[in-house]
Amino acid sequence: MEVQITNFENAAFIVFMALMRRAIPYFYLNFYIPMESVAENMGQAVKIDSVNQEQFWFLESVLPQEISTDRPRPSCTARLDTGTVYRRMKLQEIVCGSSHLEGHNDLNRKIITFPRLVPIIRPYLDFVKADSETRQTKTPQY
């Protein structure tokens, strides 16, 4: 027997993906990762309960360094930045964010925070002037 997501979960996923699809070009977000990482992610994704158990390669930061309205739109043939940092994260971390300690000793540690995808949508809702009813009652339930 197959187990599928509920109608509500399906609707929440569709709303999230539709908003992300619109926020990506608005904020010039960069989701490029090397093909080797994509292939490894696909291998992880087919495992049982991978959504909860497996880690996937993802960018440390998807936000561009500098945003200006007069800069040209990135081309579809853009190359990967050699300074880009990738790390393995669970899907929960990718969507909802995470923080972890990095460093070799207690004096040299710093907290690394990944800016989750959900807060990227909120400024986009400001841009499209979503009404308060939609923002406060509809969006949070998804």
mmCIF file with all atom_site columns, C-alpha atoms in Angstrom, residues 33 37 55-61 84-90 94:
data_model
loop_
_atom_site.group_PDB
_atom_site.id
_atom_site.type_symbol
_atom_site.label_atom_id
_atom_site.label_alt_id
_atom_site.label_comp_id
_atom_site.label_asym_id
_atom_site.label_entity_id
_atom_site.label_seq_id
_atom_site.pdbx_PDB_ins_code
_atom_site.Cartn_x
_atom_site.Cartn_y
_atom_site.Cartn_z
_atom_site.occupancy
_atom_site.B_iso_or_equiv
_atom_site.pdbx_formal_charge
_atom_site.auth_seq_id
_atom_site.auth_comp_id
_atom_site.auth_asym_id
_atom_site.auth_atom_id
_atom_site.pdbx_PDB_model_num
ATOM 1  C CA . ILE A 1 33 ? 24.943 23.531 -7.366 1.00 0.00 ? 33 ILE A CA 1
ATOM 2  C CA . SER A 1 37 ? 25.873 17.156 -5.985 1.00 0.00 ? 37 SER A CA 1
ATOM 3  C CA . GLN A 1 55 ? 20.971 15.019 4.100  1.00 0.00 ? 55 GLN A CA 1
ATOM 4  C CA . PHE A 1 56 ? 21.160 16.827 0.774  1.00 0.00 ? 56 PHE A CA 1
ATOM 5  C CA . TRP A 1 57 ? 23.750 19.145 -0.715 1.00 0.00 ? 57 TRP A CA 1
ATOM 6  C CA . PHE A 1 58 ? 22.551 22.751 -0.676 1.00 0.00 ? 58 PHE A CA 1
ATOM 7  C CA . LEU A 1 59 ? 24.063 26.214 -0.805 1.00 0.00 ? 59 LEU A CA 1
ATOM 8  C CA . GLU A 1 60 ? 25.224 27.792 2.432  1.00 0.00 ? 60 GLU A CA 1
ATOM 9  C CA . SER A 1 61 ? 23.641 31.048 1.231  1.00 0.00 ? 61 SER A CA 1
ATOM 10 C CA . THR A 1 84 ? 30.361 29.324 -3.106 1.00 0.00 ? 84 THR A CA 1
ATOM 11 C CA . VAL A 1 85 ? 30.052 27.103 -0.053 1.00 0.00 ? 85 VAL A CA 1
ATOM 12 C CA . TYR A 1 86 ? 27.896 23.976 -0.131 1.00 0.00 ? 86 TYR A CA 1
ATOM 13 C CA . ARG A 1 87 ? 27.031 21.730 2.773  1.00 0.00 ? 87 ARG A CA 1
ATOM 14 C CA . ARG A 1 88 ? 24.810 18.779 3.524  1.00 0.00 ? 88 ARG A CA 1
ATOM 15 C CA . MET A 1 89 ? 21.529 19.612 5.273  1.00 0.00 ? 89 MET A CA 1
ATOM 16 C CA . LYS A 1 90 ? 18.280 17.884 6.067  1.00 0.00 ? 90 LYS A CA 1
ATOM 17 C CA . ILE A 1 94 ? 16.779 23.914 4.146  1.00 0.00 ? 94 ILE A CA 1
#
